[in-house]
Amino acid sequence: MHPSKPVLLVIAHGSRDPRHAATVHTLVRRVRSLRPDVRVETGFLDFNVPSVHGVLESLAAEGVRDVVALPLLLTRAFHAKADIPAVLRDAPRSLRIRQAEVLGPSPLLLSALERRLYEAGLSPADKPSTGVVLASAGSTDPEAIAVIAEIAREWRHTGWCAVRPAFASASLPRTEDAVRELRALGCERVAVAPYVLAPGFLPDRIARGAAQADVLSKVLGAAPEVAQVLLERYHEARRPVLAAVGA
């Protein structure tokens, strides 16, 4: 491994649901397979181990100097703006840490959403007659809500009958309301696409809200496009340092 490459620390939220951590670890393994020259570690903010603080302490004890901390989040909401910076401020002072941007929005994530819909039984030929609910976890952060709405507008322009945002918590409409709206619009079929990374409580709520839909796709999980976005964010976070050394 090239010693100048910072360690990539993927920071996941964590969950009591064991499927969450299992999905995160599968995604991280995919990232490692794509870039075996980059050391990739995983830390959790809550519920699961290792904790972010514990990983940072271990890296410092090993003599690691440079870390890119990458929030495994789709929008810039409270965790990206407050929780993660607070944890990173408590890191050992010997570490130079750069916080990467969250994963979304990204054209690659739209590709991953479509991949999941096609895996659930749709085809590109179904797009003009299918309405899609872009179902996210939800947030009280207006910036995060606005981003989801903008993604829905952008996705609509790729040929779907209609795309409506929905939220599992904190915001409206709920998934079931968006499904009804698309039915009322006259879409021949309605699909629900969870814009979430891993299974858990809120994705299960999205699935219940999709009971009257024709298609429910899986969470993004370890889709290859998601792994590619992680590596993009890692390289973006490194750019200022690379420029400084003329690399």
Short mmCIF file of C-alpha atoms in Angstrom, two decimals:
data_model
loop_
_atom_site.label_atom_id
_atom_site.label_comp_id
_atom_site.label_asym_id
_atom_site.label_seq_id
_atom_site.Cartn_x
_atom_site.Cartn_y
_atom_site.Cartn_z
CA MET A 1 0.00 0.00 0.00
CA HIS A 2 1.36 3.42 -0.97
CA PRO A 3 2.21 5.22 2.28
CA SER A 4 1.07 8.63 0.99
CA LYS A 5 -2.55 7.57 0.49
CA PRO A 6 -4.80 8.64 3.37
CA VAL A 7 -6.85 5.99 5.11
CA LEU A 8 -10.48 6.09 4.02
CA LEU A 9 -12.70 5.95 7.10
CA VAL A 10 -16.30 5.24 6.14
CA ILE A 11 -18.59 6.62 8.85
CA ALA A 12 -21.97 4.89 9.08
CA HIS A 13 -24.85 5.83 11.32
CA GLY A 14 -25.34 2.42 12.92
CA SER A 15 -28.56 0.62 13.82
CA ARG A 16 -30.01 -1.95 16.18
CA ASP A 17 -31.05 -3.82 13.02
CA PRO A 18 -28.23 -6.24 12.17
CA ARG A 19 -28.98 -5.88 8.44
CA HIS A 20 -27.66 -2.32 8.58
CA ALA A 21 -24.10 -3.17 9.65
CA ALA A 22 -24.04 -6.22 7.37
CA THR A 23 -24.92 -4.03 4.37
CA VAL A 24 -22.32 -1.42 5.31
CA HIS A 25 -19.61 -4.07 5.56
CA THR A 26 -20.60 -5.55 2.19
CA LEU A 27 -20.34 -2.11 0.60
CA VAL A 28 -16.95 -1.47 2.18
CA ARG A 29 -15.68 -4.81 0.91
CA ARG A 30 -16.73 -3.77 -2.60
CA VAL A 31 -14.84 -0.48 -2.23
CA ARG A 32 -11.74 -2.36 -1.09
CA SER A 33 -11.97 -4.68 -4.09
CA LEU A 34 -12.06 -1.67 -6.42
CA ARG A 35 -9.07 0.02 -4.79
CA PRO A 36 -6.89 -2.53 -3.01
CA ASP A 37 -4.16 0.13 -2.74
CA VAL A 38 -6.32 2.21 -0.37
CA ARG A 39 -6.83 1.19 3.24
CA VAL A 40 -10.55 1.36 4.05
CA GLU A 41 -11.90 1.23 7.60
CA THR A 42 -15.43 1.44 8.98
CA GLY A 43 -16.70 3.24 12.08
CA PHE A 44 -20.22 3.69 13.44
CA LEU A 45 -21.74 6.70 15.17
CA ASP A 46 -24.08 4.61 17.30
CA PHE A 47 -25.33 1.10 18.11
CA ASN A 48 -22.54 -0.82 16.34
CA VAL A 49 -18.82 -1.34 16.82
CA PRO A 50 -16.22 -0.26 16.13
CA SER A 51 -17.08 3.32 17.03
CA VAL A 52 -15.65 6.16 14.97
CA HIS A 53 -13.67 7.36 17.98
CA GLY A 54 -12.27 3.86 18.57
CA VAL A 55 -11.11 3.52 14.97
CA LEU A 56 -9.42 6.93 15.06
CA GLU A 57 -7.62 6.06 18.31
CA SER A 58 -6.40 2.80 16.78
CA LEU A 59 -5.18 4.50 13.62
CA ALA A 60 -3.29 7.10 15.63
CA ALA A 61 -1.71 4.37 17.76
CA GLU A 62 -0.48 2.69 14.56
CA GLY A 63 1.19 5.90 13.44
CA VAL A 64 -1.28 6.75 10.67
CA ARG A 65 -1.18 10.46 9.88
CA ASP A 66 -3.78 11.16 7.17
CA VAL A 67 -7.43 10.18 7.17
CA VAL A 68 -10.33 11.00 4.89
CA ALA A 69 -13.54 10.68 6.92
CA LEU A 70 -16.42 9.91 4.58
CA PRO A 71 -20.01 10.17 5.88
CA LEU A 72 -22.05 7.26 4.58
CA LEU A 73 -25.01 9.59 4.10
CA LEU A 74 -27.08 10.62 1.11
CA THR A 75 -27.81 14.21 2.17
CA ARG A 76 -26.12 16.94 4.19
CA ALA A 77 -28.35 16.95 7.27
CA PHE A 78 -27.71 16.96 11.02
CA HIS A 79 -25.31 14.01 11.14
CA ALA A 80 -23.05 15.45 8.43
CA LYS A 81 -23.22 19.01 9.77
CA ALA A 82 -23.01 18.39 13.53
CA ASP A 83 -22.53 14.81 14.76
CA ILE A 84 -19.63 13.78 12.56
CA PRO A 85 -17.64 17.06 12.88
CA ALA A 86 -18.03 16.80 16.67
CA VAL A 87 -16.60 13.27 16.70
CA LEU A 88 -13.74 14.27 14.41
CA ARG A 89 -12.84 17.25 16.62
CA ASP A 90 -12.21 14.78 19.45
CA ALA A 91 -9.80 12.70 17.36
CA PRO A 92 -6.16 12.33 18.39
CA ARG A 93 -4.23 15.46 17.44
CA SER A 94 -1.62 13.47 15.55
CA LEU A 95 -4.20 12.75 12.83
CA ARG A 96 -4.82 15.04 9.88
CA ILE A 97 -8.48 14.47 9.04
CA ARG A 98 -10.45 15.77 6.10
CA GLN A 99 -14.20 15.25 6.07
CA ALA A 100 -15.41 14.25 2.62
CA GLU A 101 -18.75 15.33 1.20
CA VAL A 102 -21.82 13.14 1.60
CA LEU A 103 -22.64 10.78 -1.25
CA GLY A 104 -25.58 12.61 -2.78
CA PRO A 105 -26.63 13.99 -5.04
CA SER A 106 -24.85 12.14 -7.83
CA PRO A 107 -25.80 10.85 -11.28
CA LEU A 108 -24.32 7.52 -10.20
CA LEU A 109 -26.90 7.26 -7.43
CA LEU A 110 -29.69 7.81 -9.96
CA SER A 111 -28.17 4.97 -11.96
CA ALA A 112 -28.18 2.81 -8.83
CA LEU A 113 -31.85 3.63 -8.21
CA GLU A 114 -32.70 2.55 -11.75
CA ARG A 115 -30.59 -0.59 -11.36
CA ARG A 116 -32.65 -1.55 -8.31
CA LEU A 117 -35.95 -0.87 -10.14
CA TYR A 118 -34.88 -3.03 -13.07
CA GLU A 119 -33.79 -5.77 -10.69
CA ALA A 120 -37.31 -5.58 -9.19
CA GLY A 121 -38.87 -6.33 -12.56
CA LEU A 122 -39.18 -3.09 -14.51
CA SER A 123 -37.46 -2.41 -17.83
CA PRO A 124 -36.49 0.81 -19.62
CA ALA A 125 -39.54 0.32 -21.84
CA ASP A 126 -41.77 0.71 -18.75
CA LYS A 127 -40.54 4.20 -17.93
CA PRO A 128 -43.16 6.29 -19.82
CA SER A 129 -46.04 4.46 -18.12
CA THR A 130 -44.54 4.17 -14.62
CA GLY A 131 -44.69 6.68 -11.82
CA VAL A 132 -41.91 6.47 -9.23
CA VAL A 133 -41.92 7.38 -5.57
CA LEU A 134 -38.45 8.50 -4.49
CA ALA A 135 -38.73 7.44 -0.86
CA SER A 136 -36.10 8.80 1.51
CA ALA A 137 -35.66 8.50 5.26
CA GLY A 138 -36.66 12.12 5.85
CA SER A 139 -35.09 15.01 7.73
CA THR A 140 -35.93 18.20 9.56
CA ASP A 141 -33.15 19.94 7.62
CA PRO A 142 -34.60 22.13 4.82
CA GLU A 143 -31.46 21.70 2.71
CA ALA A 144 -31.80 17.92 2.77
CA ILE A 145 -35.50 18.08 1.88
CA ALA A 146 -34.80 20.46 -1.01
CA VAL A 147 -32.13 18.12 -2.37
CA ILE A 148 -34.56 15.17 -2.42
CA ALA A 149 -37.15 17.27 -4.24
CA GLU A 150 -34.54 18.35 -6.81
CA ILE A 151 -33.43 14.74 -7.38
CA ALA A 152 -37.06 13.79 -8.04
CA ARG A 153 -37.40 16.62 -10.60
CA GLU A 154 -34.16 15.61 -12.30
CA TRP A 155 -35.11 11.94 -12.41
CA ARG A 156 -38.50 12.76 -13.95
CA HIS A 157 -36.68 14.23 -16.95
CA THR A 158 -35.11 10.86 -17.78
CA GLY A 159 -38.41 9.51 -19.10
CA TRP A 160 -40.54 8.32 -16.17
CA CYS A 161 -44.29 9.09 -16.23
CA ALA A 162 -43.80 11.09 -13.01
CA VAL A 163 -41.53 11.07 -9.96
CA ARG A 164 -42.64 12.19 -6.51
CA PRO A 165 -40.52 12.52 -3.36
CA ALA A 166 -41.70 10.93 -0.11
CA PHE A 167 -40.31 10.69 3.41
CA ALA A 168 -40.41 8.00 6.08
CA SER A 169 -40.07 10.51 8.94
CA ALA A 170 -39.92 14.20 9.84
CA SER A 171 -41.37 15.42 6.52
CA LEU A 172 -44.36 14.90 4.26
CA PRO A 173 -45.67 13.32 2.10
CA ARG A 174 -45.39 9.73 3.28
CA THR A 175 -44.75 6.93 0.79
CA GLU A 176 -48.38 5.78 0.73
CA ASP A 177 -49.58 9.33 -0.01
CA ALA A 178 -47.19 9.66 -2.94
CA VAL A 179 -48.34 6.27 -4.27
CA ARG A 180 -51.95 7.50 -4.21
CA GLU A 181 -50.98 10.74 -5.93
CA LEU A 182 -49.30 8.89 -8.79
CA ARG A 183 -52.35 6.64 -9.18
CA ALA A 184 -54.53 9.76 -9.37
CA LEU A 185 -52.24 11.19 -12.06
CA GLY A 186 -53.06 8.20 -14.23
CA CYS A 187 -49.70 6.38 -14.21
CA GLU A 188 -50.23 2.82 -15.40
CA ARG A 189 -48.06 1.40 -12.65
CA VAL A 190 -46.41 2.81 -9.55
CA ALA A 191 -42.96 1.87 -8.27
CA VAL A 192 -41.35 2.80 -4.97
CA ALA A 193 -37.59 3.34 -5.01
CA PRO A 194 -36.07 3.61 -1.52
CA TYR A 195 -33.38 6.29 -1.54
CA VAL A 196 -31.66 4.75 1.47
CA LEU A 197 -28.39 2.92 1.86
CA ALA A 198 -29.17 0.06 4.20
CA PRO A 199 -32.13 -1.82 5.69
CA GLY A 200 -33.54 -0.76 9.04
CA PHE A 201 -36.50 0.82 10.81
CA LEU A 202 -37.20 3.63 8.33
CA PRO A 203 -36.71 1.51 5.20
CA ASP A 204 -39.19 -0.96 6.71
CA ARG A 205 -41.65 1.93 7.11
CA ILE A 206 -41.11 2.79 3.44
CA ALA A 207 -41.86 -0.82 2.51
CA ARG A 208 -45.12 -0.75 4.47
CA GLY A 209 -46.06 2.48 2.72
CA ALA A 210 -45.45 0.77 -0.62
CA ALA A 211 -48.14 -1.87 0.01
CA GLN A 212 -50.39 -0.46 -2.74
CA ALA A 213 -47.55 0.05 -5.25
CA ASP A 214 -46.87 -2.39 -8.07
CA VAL A 215 -43.10 -2.52 -7.55
CA LEU A 216 -40.85 -2.01 -4.54
CA SER A 217 -37.12 -2.02 -5.21
CA LYS A 218 -34.39 -2.85 -2.71
CA VAL A 219 -32.30 -0.30 -0.84
CA LEU A 220 -29.20 0.99 -2.62
CA GLY A 221 -26.90 -1.11 -0.43
CA ALA A 222 -23.69 -2.29 -2.03
CA ALA A 223 -24.65 -1.38 -5.58
CA PRO A 224 -21.50 -0.87 -7.66
CA GLU A 225 -22.50 2.73 -8.37
CA VAL A 226 -22.57 3.47 -4.63
CA ALA A 227 -19.05 2.10 -4.24
CA GLN A 228 -17.91 4.31 -7.13
CA VAL A 229 -19.42 7.40 -5.46
CA LEU A 230 -17.53 6.60 -2.26
CA LEU A 231 -14.27 6.55 -4.18
CA GLU A 232 -15.17 9.78 -6.00
CA ARG A 233 -15.77 11.54 -2.68
CA TYR A 234 -12.50 10.15 -1.31
CA HIS A 235 -10.53 11.52 -4.24
CA GLU A 236 -12.32 14.87 -4.10
CA ALA A 237 -11.36 15.22 -0.44
CA ARG A 238 -7.72 14.50 -1.28
CA ARG A 239 -7.40 17.04 -4.10
CA PRO A 240 -6.19 20.09 -2.15
CA VAL A 241 -3.35 18.08 -0.61
CA LEU A 242 -2.45 16.47 -3.94
CA ALA A 243 -2.29 19.90 -5.56
CA ALA A 244 -0.08 21.19 -2.76
CA VAL A 245 2.53 18.50 -3.30
CA GLY A 246 2.29 18.70 -7.09
CA ALA A 247 1.00 15.15 -7.47
#
